[in-house]
Amino acid sequence: MILVVLDHDGNRLRKGSLEALTRARALAEALGTQVAGVLLSEGQAPVEEARGHVATLFVAELGPYTPEKWAAGVLAAAKDGVKAIVAPSSRQSRTYLGRVAYALKAGLLEDTLESWAEGGMVYATRYAYLNRVTQKVRAALPVVLTVKPNTTPLAQPLGSMGEVVPLSVPQVATVEVLERVQEEKKGVSLTEANVVVTGGRGLGSAEAFKEVEELAALLGGAVGATRAVVDAGWRPYAEQVGQTGKTVQPALYIALGVSGAVQHLAGMNKSKYIVAVNKDPDAPIFKHADYGIVGDVHQVLPALIQTVKKLKD
Ligand SMILES: Cc1cc2nc3c(=O)[nH]c(=O)nc-3n(C[C@H](O)[C@H](O)[C@H](O)COP(=O)(O)OP(=O)(O)OC[C@H]3O[C@@H](n4cnc5c(N)ncnc54)[C@H](O)[C@@H]3O)c2cc1C
C-alpha cells in the first residue's frame, strides 16, 4: 500500500494533497500496489472530497494538531504495512513525518521535485544548497516522501467513492496546546498563488504595502515580504519568502525594492518569470530577473497598477 497523507483546511483538500496523490499513484503503479489516504483532523474534514480520490480512506479526529498525535495517526493507518507514505511538504509535515520515518525505520525523502520507483528503491530529486543544485537521492522501501509544492500535476478524482475506515489512534504523550492565535487570512495563499508580489526594504514603510496589496489583488496574487520587512514589523512573518520563510514557485514573481540576497533567492528563484524593480542597477536581483526595471519603486509601482488596470478594462 502507498499511504497518502491528505492535508486540508477543514473544508477542502489542499492543492498539495492533490500533488501528493499524483505522486502516490505513480509509485503505486510502479510498485504494483494500491493507494490509500489518511485524513486527520481536529474537527471538520473534507471526507467526501477525499473519498473521491482513494479506494480506502482512513479518518481520525484527533483534536488540536500536535506532532505526536499526527505521527500516531499516520502510523495507525500504516500499521498493516506500507511501501511508501507520501505527503505534501509543509512546515507541519516537517514536525511529524520524521517521527513516522523513525518509527518505521524508513528513509525520509523531503521536499522532492520528482520521484520514481526502480529496482525496489524509491528515487527522488530535490534542491540543495539554497536551491543552487539539484540532487538525486534514493532510499530502500519503505520510504516517507514529501512533495514540494507546485512541482506535480494535480490528481483528478477517480470517479468512484472509496471506503471510509475510522482509525483507532492510540493515546500518546504529547504537548498540550493551551492557546492558539489564528492568523487573519486575506486573499490567496502565498505558497499556492500563481502570482506573488513581494515588497522589500526599498518600499520604505509599512504604508507603502497598500500599493503592493493593490497590485497583488489586481493580478489575483498574494503579497510576499523579505525578512528585512518582516523584521521591521511592516508585514507578518507568514508573508516572508526565503530560506527562513516560505518557498514559492509562482508563474510570476514581482520583486519591488528587494536587493536579492541569497537567503531571499532561496525561496523564489524557481519562479517561472521574475520581474524586479530596483533603483540600483547593480542590485543582485537583476541577475535572476527575466525583466528588470531600474527606477524608484514609488514611481514604478503606481505606473504598474495603472497599466494593469487599463489592461483589465
Ligand atoms: C540565516 C539567515 C536567514 C535569512 N532568511 C531570509 C529569508 O527567509 N528571507 C529574506 O528575504 N531574507 C532572509 N535573510 C536576510 C537577507 O540576508 C537580507 O538581509 C534580506 O533579504 C534583505 O531584504 P531586502 O531586500 O528587503 O532589503 P535590502 O537588502 O536592504 O534591499 C533593499 C533594496 O531596495 C532598493 N531600494 C531602496 N530604495 C528603493 C526605491 N525607492 N526604489 C527602488 N528600489 C529601492 C535598494 O537598492 C536595495 O537593493 C536571512 C539572513 C540570514 C543571515
Short mmCIF file of C-alpha atoms and ligand atoms in Angstrom, two decimals:
data_model
loop_
_atom_site.label_atom_id
_atom_site.label_comp_id
_atom_site.label_asym_id
_atom_site.label_seq_id
_atom_site.Cartn_x
_atom_site.Cartn_y
_atom_site.Cartn_z
CA MET A 1 0.00 0.00 0.00
CA ILE A 2 1.04 3.58 -0.65
CA LEU A 3 -0.44 5.85 2.01
CA VAL A 4 -1.12 9.49 1.16
CA VAL A 5 -1.50 11.99 3.95
CA LEU A 6 -4.27 14.34 2.84
CA ASP A 7 -3.81 17.86 4.14
CA HIS A 8 -6.88 20.07 4.20
CA ASP A 9 -8.26 23.28 5.65
CA GLY A 10 -11.34 21.68 7.18
CA ASN A 11 -13.44 22.26 4.05
CA ARG A 12 -11.25 21.34 1.08
CA LEU A 13 -8.19 19.26 0.35
CA ARG A 14 -5.15 21.47 -0.06
CA LYS A 15 -3.60 21.67 -3.51
CA GLY A 16 -0.51 19.90 -2.12
CA SER A 17 -2.64 16.85 -1.32
CA LEU A 18 -3.66 16.57 -4.98
CA GLU A 19 0.02 16.74 -5.96
CA ALA A 20 0.87 14.07 -3.38
CA LEU A 21 -1.91 11.86 -4.79
CA THR A 22 -0.44 12.09 -8.28
CA ARG A 23 2.97 11.02 -6.99
CA ALA A 24 1.44 8.24 -4.89
CA ARG A 25 -0.48 6.86 -7.87
CA ALA A 26 2.69 6.75 -9.97
CA LEU A 27 4.60 4.94 -7.22
CA ALA A 28 1.69 2.53 -6.65
CA GLU A 29 1.62 1.65 -10.33
CA ALA A 30 5.37 1.06 -10.45
CA LEU A 31 5.33 -0.99 -7.26
CA GLY A 32 2.13 -2.93 -8.10
CA THR A 33 0.14 -1.76 -5.10
CA GLN A 34 -2.87 0.35 -4.10
CA VAL A 35 -3.20 3.91 -2.82
CA ALA A 36 -4.96 4.62 0.46
CA GLY A 37 -5.45 8.00 2.08
CA VAL A 38 -5.37 9.19 5.65
CA LEU A 39 -7.36 12.23 6.69
CA LEU A 40 -6.53 13.55 10.14
CA SER A 41 -8.44 16.46 11.55
CA GLU A 42 -9.20 18.45 14.63
CA GLY A 43 -12.86 18.73 13.69
CA GLN A 44 -14.40 19.13 10.29
CA ALA A 45 -12.69 17.33 7.38
CA PRO A 46 -13.48 17.04 3.64
CA VAL A 47 -14.29 13.33 3.81
CA GLU A 48 -16.48 13.24 0.70
CA GLU A 49 -13.92 15.02 -1.47
CA ALA A 50 -11.12 12.76 -0.17
CA ARG A 51 -13.17 9.58 -0.78
CA GLY A 52 -13.30 10.51 -4.42
CA HIS A 53 -9.53 10.13 -4.73
CA VAL A 54 -8.71 6.83 -2.99
CA ALA A 55 -10.10 3.32 -2.66
CA THR A 56 -9.61 3.36 1.12
CA LEU A 57 -9.72 6.42 3.34
CA PHE A 58 -8.60 6.22 6.97
CA VAL A 59 -10.10 9.00 9.07
CA ALA A 60 -9.48 10.16 12.60
CA GLU A 61 -10.44 13.23 14.57
CA LEU A 62 -7.55 13.99 16.88
CA GLY A 63 -8.21 17.42 18.37
CA PRO A 64 -5.74 20.29 18.01
CA TYR A 65 -2.62 19.49 16.00
CA THR A 66 0.47 18.20 17.75
CA PRO A 67 3.30 16.35 16.00
CA GLU A 68 2.97 13.37 18.34
CA LYS A 69 -0.73 12.87 17.64
CA TRP A 70 -0.37 13.28 13.88
CA ALA A 71 2.53 10.81 13.83
CA ALA A 72 0.42 8.34 15.82
CA GLY A 73 -2.47 8.84 13.36
CA VAL A 74 -0.32 8.16 10.30
CA LEU A 75 1.31 5.15 11.99
CA ALA A 76 -2.13 3.75 12.86
CA ALA A 77 -3.11 3.98 9.19
CA ALA A 78 0.19 2.34 8.18
CA LYS A 79 0.03 -0.47 10.72
CA ASP A 80 -0.68 -3.22 8.19
CA GLY A 81 2.42 -2.32 6.23
CA VAL A 82 3.21 0.35 3.65
CA LYS A 83 5.70 0.64 0.84
CA ALA A 84 5.63 4.41 0.96
CA ILE A 85 3.99 7.29 2.76
CA VAL A 86 3.54 10.36 0.57
CA ALA A 87 2.60 13.77 1.97
CA PRO A 88 2.60 17.38 0.87
CA SER A 89 5.67 19.16 2.12
CA SER A 90 4.78 21.77 4.73
CA ARG A 91 6.04 23.19 7.99
CA GLN A 92 3.71 20.77 9.73
CA SER A 93 4.92 17.73 7.77
CA ARG A 94 8.46 18.51 8.94
CA THR A 95 7.39 18.28 12.54
CA TYR A 96 5.73 14.86 12.47
CA LEU A 97 6.95 12.84 9.49
CA GLY A 98 10.44 12.46 10.94
CA ARG A 99 8.79 10.64 13.85
CA VAL A 100 6.86 8.44 11.42
CA ALA A 101 10.00 7.60 9.43
CA TYR A 102 11.90 6.81 12.62
CA ALA A 103 9.14 4.52 13.90
CA LEU A 104 9.01 2.64 10.56
CA LYS A 105 12.81 2.65 10.15
CA ALA A 106 12.07 4.22 6.79
CA GLY A 107 14.15 6.57 4.68
CA LEU A 108 12.87 10.15 4.67
CA LEU A 109 12.97 11.98 1.33
CA GLU A 110 11.78 15.52 1.91
CA ASP A 111 10.79 18.34 -0.43
CA THR A 112 11.09 16.21 -3.54
CA LEU A 113 10.64 17.62 -7.03
CA GLU A 114 10.13 14.25 -8.75
CA SER A 115 10.04 10.67 -7.54
CA TRP A 116 10.03 7.24 -9.13
CA ALA A 117 10.49 3.59 -8.16
CA GLU A 118 13.20 1.44 -9.66
CA GLY A 119 14.74 -1.84 -8.56
CA GLY A 120 12.99 -1.92 -5.18
CA MET A 121 14.15 1.59 -4.34
CA VAL A 122 12.44 4.96 -4.45
CA TYR A 123 14.44 7.68 -6.16
CA ALA A 124 13.79 11.39 -5.95
CA THR A 125 15.29 14.73 -6.85
CA ARG A 126 15.38 17.72 -4.58
CA TYR A 127 17.13 21.07 -4.30
CA ALA A 128 20.13 21.51 -2.05
CA TYR A 129 22.45 24.34 -1.08
CA LEU A 130 19.83 27.09 -1.15
CA ASN A 131 18.28 25.71 -4.33
CA ARG A 132 21.52 26.10 -6.26
CA VAL A 133 21.92 22.43 -7.12
CA THR A 134 19.53 19.57 -7.69
CA GLN A 135 20.50 16.29 -6.09
CA LYS A 136 19.28 12.79 -6.84
CA VAL A 137 18.63 10.68 -3.75
CA ARG A 138 17.26 7.23 -3.10
CA ALA A 139 16.02 5.08 -0.24
CA ALA A 140 15.04 1.45 0.12
CA LEU A 141 11.39 0.63 0.88
CA PRO A 142 9.57 1.64 2.95
CA VAL A 143 10.04 5.35 2.41
CA VAL A 144 8.44 8.50 3.68
CA LEU A 145 8.38 11.10 0.94
CA THR A 146 7.18 14.69 0.87
CA VAL A 147 6.23 16.57 -2.26
CA LYS A 148 7.45 20.12 -2.77
CA PRO A 149 4.52 22.40 -3.64
CA ASN A 150 3.94 23.32 -7.28
CA THR A 151 6.07 20.53 -8.71
CA THR A 152 3.46 17.99 -9.75
CA PRO A 153 0.20 17.94 -11.73
CA LEU A 154 -2.94 17.80 -9.60
CA ALA A 155 -4.72 14.45 -9.31
CA GLN A 156 -8.24 14.14 -10.68
CA PRO A 157 -10.96 12.27 -8.73
CA LEU A 158 -11.20 8.55 -9.53
CA GLY A 159 -14.89 8.64 -10.41
CA SER A 160 -15.76 6.24 -7.58
CA MET A 161 -16.09 6.71 -3.86
CA GLY A 162 -13.61 4.94 -1.57
CA GLU A 163 -14.44 3.10 1.63
CA VAL A 164 -14.15 5.17 4.82
CA VAL A 165 -12.35 3.37 7.66
CA PRO A 166 -12.41 5.06 11.09
CA LEU A 167 -8.96 4.80 12.64
CA SER A 168 -8.33 3.89 16.20
CA VAL A 169 -5.34 6.03 17.21
CA PRO A 170 -3.61 5.16 20.47
CA GLN A 171 -3.23 7.89 23.09
CA VAL A 172 0.31 9.26 23.05
CA ALA A 173 2.26 11.52 25.35
CA THR A 174 2.04 14.88 23.69
CA VAL A 175 2.38 18.56 24.32
CA GLU A 176 -0.83 20.28 25.34
CA VAL A 177 -1.95 23.23 23.25
CA LEU A 178 -3.13 25.89 25.69
CA GLU A 179 -3.84 28.71 23.31
CA ARG A 180 -3.73 29.35 19.58
CA VAL A 181 -4.00 32.60 17.74
CA GLN A 182 -5.34 32.20 14.23
CA GLU A 183 -3.70 34.47 11.73
CA GLU A 184 -6.14 36.52 9.69
CA LYS A 185 -6.20 35.16 6.15
CA LYS A 186 -6.67 37.52 3.23
CA GLY A 187 -6.83 36.51 -0.42
CA VAL A 188 -4.91 33.64 -1.98
CA SER A 189 -2.41 31.57 -0.05
CA LEU A 190 1.19 32.62 -0.67
CA THR A 191 2.52 29.15 -1.43
CA GLU A 192 -0.33 28.33 -3.80
CA ALA A 193 -0.51 31.67 -5.61
CA ASN A 194 0.20 31.89 -9.31
CA VAL A 195 1.40 35.46 -8.90
CA VAL A 196 3.41 36.78 -5.94
CA VAL A 197 4.13 40.48 -5.45
CA THR A 198 6.88 40.93 -2.88
CA GLY A 199 7.94 44.15 -1.25
CA GLY A 200 11.41 44.71 0.19
CA ARG A 201 13.00 47.35 2.38
CA GLY A 202 13.20 49.62 -0.67
CA LEU A 203 9.48 50.35 -0.20
CA GLY A 204 10.46 52.41 2.81
CA SER A 205 7.41 51.92 5.04
CA ALA A 206 4.55 49.65 6.05
CA GLU A 207 2.11 52.09 4.43
CA ALA A 208 3.72 51.60 1.02
CA PHE A 209 2.48 48.00 1.11
CA LYS A 210 -1.06 49.24 0.40
CA GLU A 211 0.02 49.56 -3.22
CA VAL A 212 1.73 46.17 -3.13
CA GLU A 213 -1.57 44.72 -1.92
CA GLU A 214 -3.41 46.56 -4.67
CA LEU A 215 -1.17 45.19 -7.42
CA ALA A 216 -1.36 41.67 -5.96
CA ALA A 217 -5.17 41.86 -5.82
CA LEU A 218 -5.37 43.12 -9.41
CA LEU A 219 -3.27 40.17 -10.56
CA GLY A 220 -5.15 37.67 -8.39
CA GLY A 221 -1.94 37.04 -6.47
CA ALA A 222 -0.52 37.07 -2.95
CA VAL A 223 1.72 39.53 -1.12
CA GLY A 224 5.21 38.44 -0.09
CA ALA A 225 7.85 40.19 2.00
CA THR A 226 11.57 40.00 2.63
CA ARG A 227 12.96 39.30 6.05
CA ALA A 228 14.11 42.91 6.37
CA VAL A 229 10.48 43.96 6.02
CA VAL A 230 9.22 41.35 8.50
CA ASP A 231 11.96 42.27 10.99
CA ALA A 232 10.91 45.91 10.69
CA GLY A 233 7.37 44.86 11.65
CA TRP A 234 5.89 46.12 8.37
CA ARG A 235 4.45 42.73 7.41
CA PRO A 236 3.69 39.46 9.26
CA TYR A 237 6.17 36.58 9.27
CA ALA A 238 3.60 34.45 7.39
CA GLU A 239 4.44 36.51 4.29
CA GLN A 240 8.22 36.08 4.48
CA VAL A 241 9.72 34.46 1.41
CA GLY A 242 13.14 32.86 1.64
CA GLN A 243 15.40 30.43 3.42
CA THR A 244 13.75 31.03 6.78
CA GLY A 245 10.36 31.87 5.29
CA LYS A 246 8.19 30.28 2.62
CA THR A 247 9.27 28.78 -0.68
CA VAL A 248 7.17 29.91 -3.61
CA GLN A 249 7.22 28.94 -7.26
CA PRO A 250 4.60 31.10 -8.99
CA ALA A 251 4.31 31.73 -12.69
CA LEU A 252 5.09 35.41 -11.99
CA TYR A 253 7.17 36.85 -9.13
CA ILE A 254 7.37 40.62 -8.86
CA ALA A 255 10.13 41.86 -6.52
CA LEU A 256 9.78 45.53 -5.55
CA GLY A 257 12.69 47.17 -3.74
CA VAL A 258 14.24 43.78 -3.00
CA SER A 259 18.05 43.51 -3.16
CA GLY A 260 18.13 39.78 -3.97
CA ALA A 261 20.09 38.35 -1.03
CA VAL A 262 20.86 34.61 -1.37
CA GLN A 263 18.58 33.83 1.55
CA HIS A 264 15.69 35.54 -0.23
CA LEU A 265 16.51 33.95 -3.59
CA ALA A 266 16.35 30.52 -1.93
CA GLY A 267 12.60 30.97 -1.55
CA MET A 268 11.73 32.29 -5.00
CA ASN A 269 14.42 31.60 -7.59
CA LYS A 270 12.43 28.79 -9.16
CA SER A 271 9.59 31.14 -10.13
CA LYS A 272 8.80 30.95 -13.83
CA TYR A 273 9.14 34.69 -14.57
CA ILE A 274 10.83 37.13 -12.22
CA VAL A 275 10.27 40.86 -12.61
CA ALA A 276 12.40 43.17 -10.45
CA VAL A 277 12.10 46.86 -9.73
CA ASN A 278 15.09 48.44 -8.02
CA LYS A 279 16.71 51.85 -8.15
CA ASP A 280 20.19 50.30 -8.06
CA PRO A 281 21.16 48.88 -11.48
CA ASP A 282 23.73 46.64 -9.77
CA ALA A 283 21.25 45.05 -7.34
CA PRO A 284 21.85 41.26 -7.31
CA ILE A 285 18.15 40.57 -8.01
CA PHE A 286 18.66 41.70 -11.61
CA LYS A 287 20.97 38.70 -12.23
CA HIS A 288 17.96 36.46 -11.62
CA ALA A 289 15.24 38.58 -13.17
CA ASP A 290 13.69 37.91 -16.57
CA TYR A 291 12.58 41.55 -16.72
CA GLY A 292 14.14 44.38 -14.76
CA ILE A 293 13.07 47.97 -14.26
CA VAL A 294 15.70 50.34 -12.88
CA GLY A 295 13.77 53.06 -11.11
CA ASP A 296 12.18 54.37 -7.96
CA VAL A 297 9.57 51.90 -6.78
CA HIS A 298 7.34 54.80 -5.69
CA GLN A 299 7.06 55.86 -9.31
CA VAL A 300 7.14 52.44 -10.98
CA LEU A 301 4.59 50.72 -8.71
CA PRO A 302 1.74 53.23 -9.30
CA ALA A 303 2.52 53.08 -13.04
CA LEU A 304 2.32 49.25 -12.95
CA ILE A 305 -1.01 49.44 -11.13
CA GLN A 306 -2.42 51.87 -13.70
CA THR A 307 -1.18 49.73 -16.58
CA VAL A 308 -2.71 46.55 -15.19
CA LYS A 309 -5.99 48.39 -14.52
CA LYS A 310 -6.07 49.64 -18.11
CA LEU A 311 -5.31 46.17 -19.47
CA LYS A 312 -8.13 44.72 -17.38
CA ASP A 313 -10.68 47.33 -18.52
C1 LIG B 1 20.32 32.92 8.38
C2 LIG B 1 19.62 33.99 7.56
C3 LIG B 1 18.37 33.68 7.06
C4 LIG B 1 17.69 34.65 6.28
N1 LIG B 1 16.46 34.33 5.77
C5 LIG B 1 15.86 35.24 4.96
C6 LIG B 1 14.60 34.93 4.34
O1 LIG B 1 14.00 33.87 4.55
N2 LIG B 1 14.06 35.84 3.50
C7 LIG B 1 14.66 37.06 3.25
O2 LIG B 1 14.10 37.86 2.48
N3 LIG B 1 15.83 37.36 3.84
C8 LIG B 1 16.43 36.49 4.68
N4 LIG B 1 17.59 36.85 5.28
C9 LIG B 1 18.05 38.27 5.17
C10 LIG B 1 18.77 38.57 3.87
O3 LIG B 1 20.15 38.30 4.01
C11 LIG B 1 18.60 40.06 3.51
O4 LIG B 1 19.05 40.85 4.59
C12 LIG B 1 17.17 40.45 3.19
O5 LIG B 1 16.61 39.57 2.23
C13 LIG B 1 17.17 41.88 2.61
O6 LIG B 1 15.87 42.31 2.42
P1 LIG B 1 15.57 43.48 1.37
O7 LIG B 1 15.98 43.04 0.01
O8 LIG B 1 14.17 43.88 1.60
O9 LIG B 1 16.45 44.68 1.91
P2 LIG B 1 17.80 45.29 1.40
O10 LIG B 1 18.85 44.28 1.24
O11 LIG B 1 18.06 46.46 2.30
O12 LIG B 1 17.45 45.82 -0.06
C14 LIG B 1 16.60 46.88 -0.34
C15 LIG B 1 16.70 47.14 -1.85
O13 LIG B 1 15.79 48.15 -2.19
C16 LIG B 1 16.40 49.02 -3.13
N5 LIG B 1 15.74 50.32 -2.97
C17 LIG B 1 15.82 51.20 -1.95
N6 LIG B 1 15.01 52.23 -2.16
C18 LIG B 1 14.39 52.00 -3.34
C19 LIG B 1 13.41 52.71 -4.10
N7 LIG B 1 12.90 53.87 -3.66
N8 LIG B 1 13.01 52.18 -5.27
C20 LIG B 1 13.52 51.01 -5.73
N9 LIG B 1 14.44 50.29 -5.05
C21 LIG B 1 14.85 50.78 -3.86
C22 LIG B 1 17.86 49.03 -2.76
O14 LIG B 1 18.64 49.38 -3.90
C23 LIG B 1 18.09 47.61 -2.30
O15 LIG B 1 18.54 46.80 -3.37
C24 LIG B 1 18.28 35.92 6.04
C25 LIG B 1 19.55 36.18 6.56
C26 LIG B 1 20.20 35.24 7.31
C27 LIG B 1 21.57 35.56 7.84
#
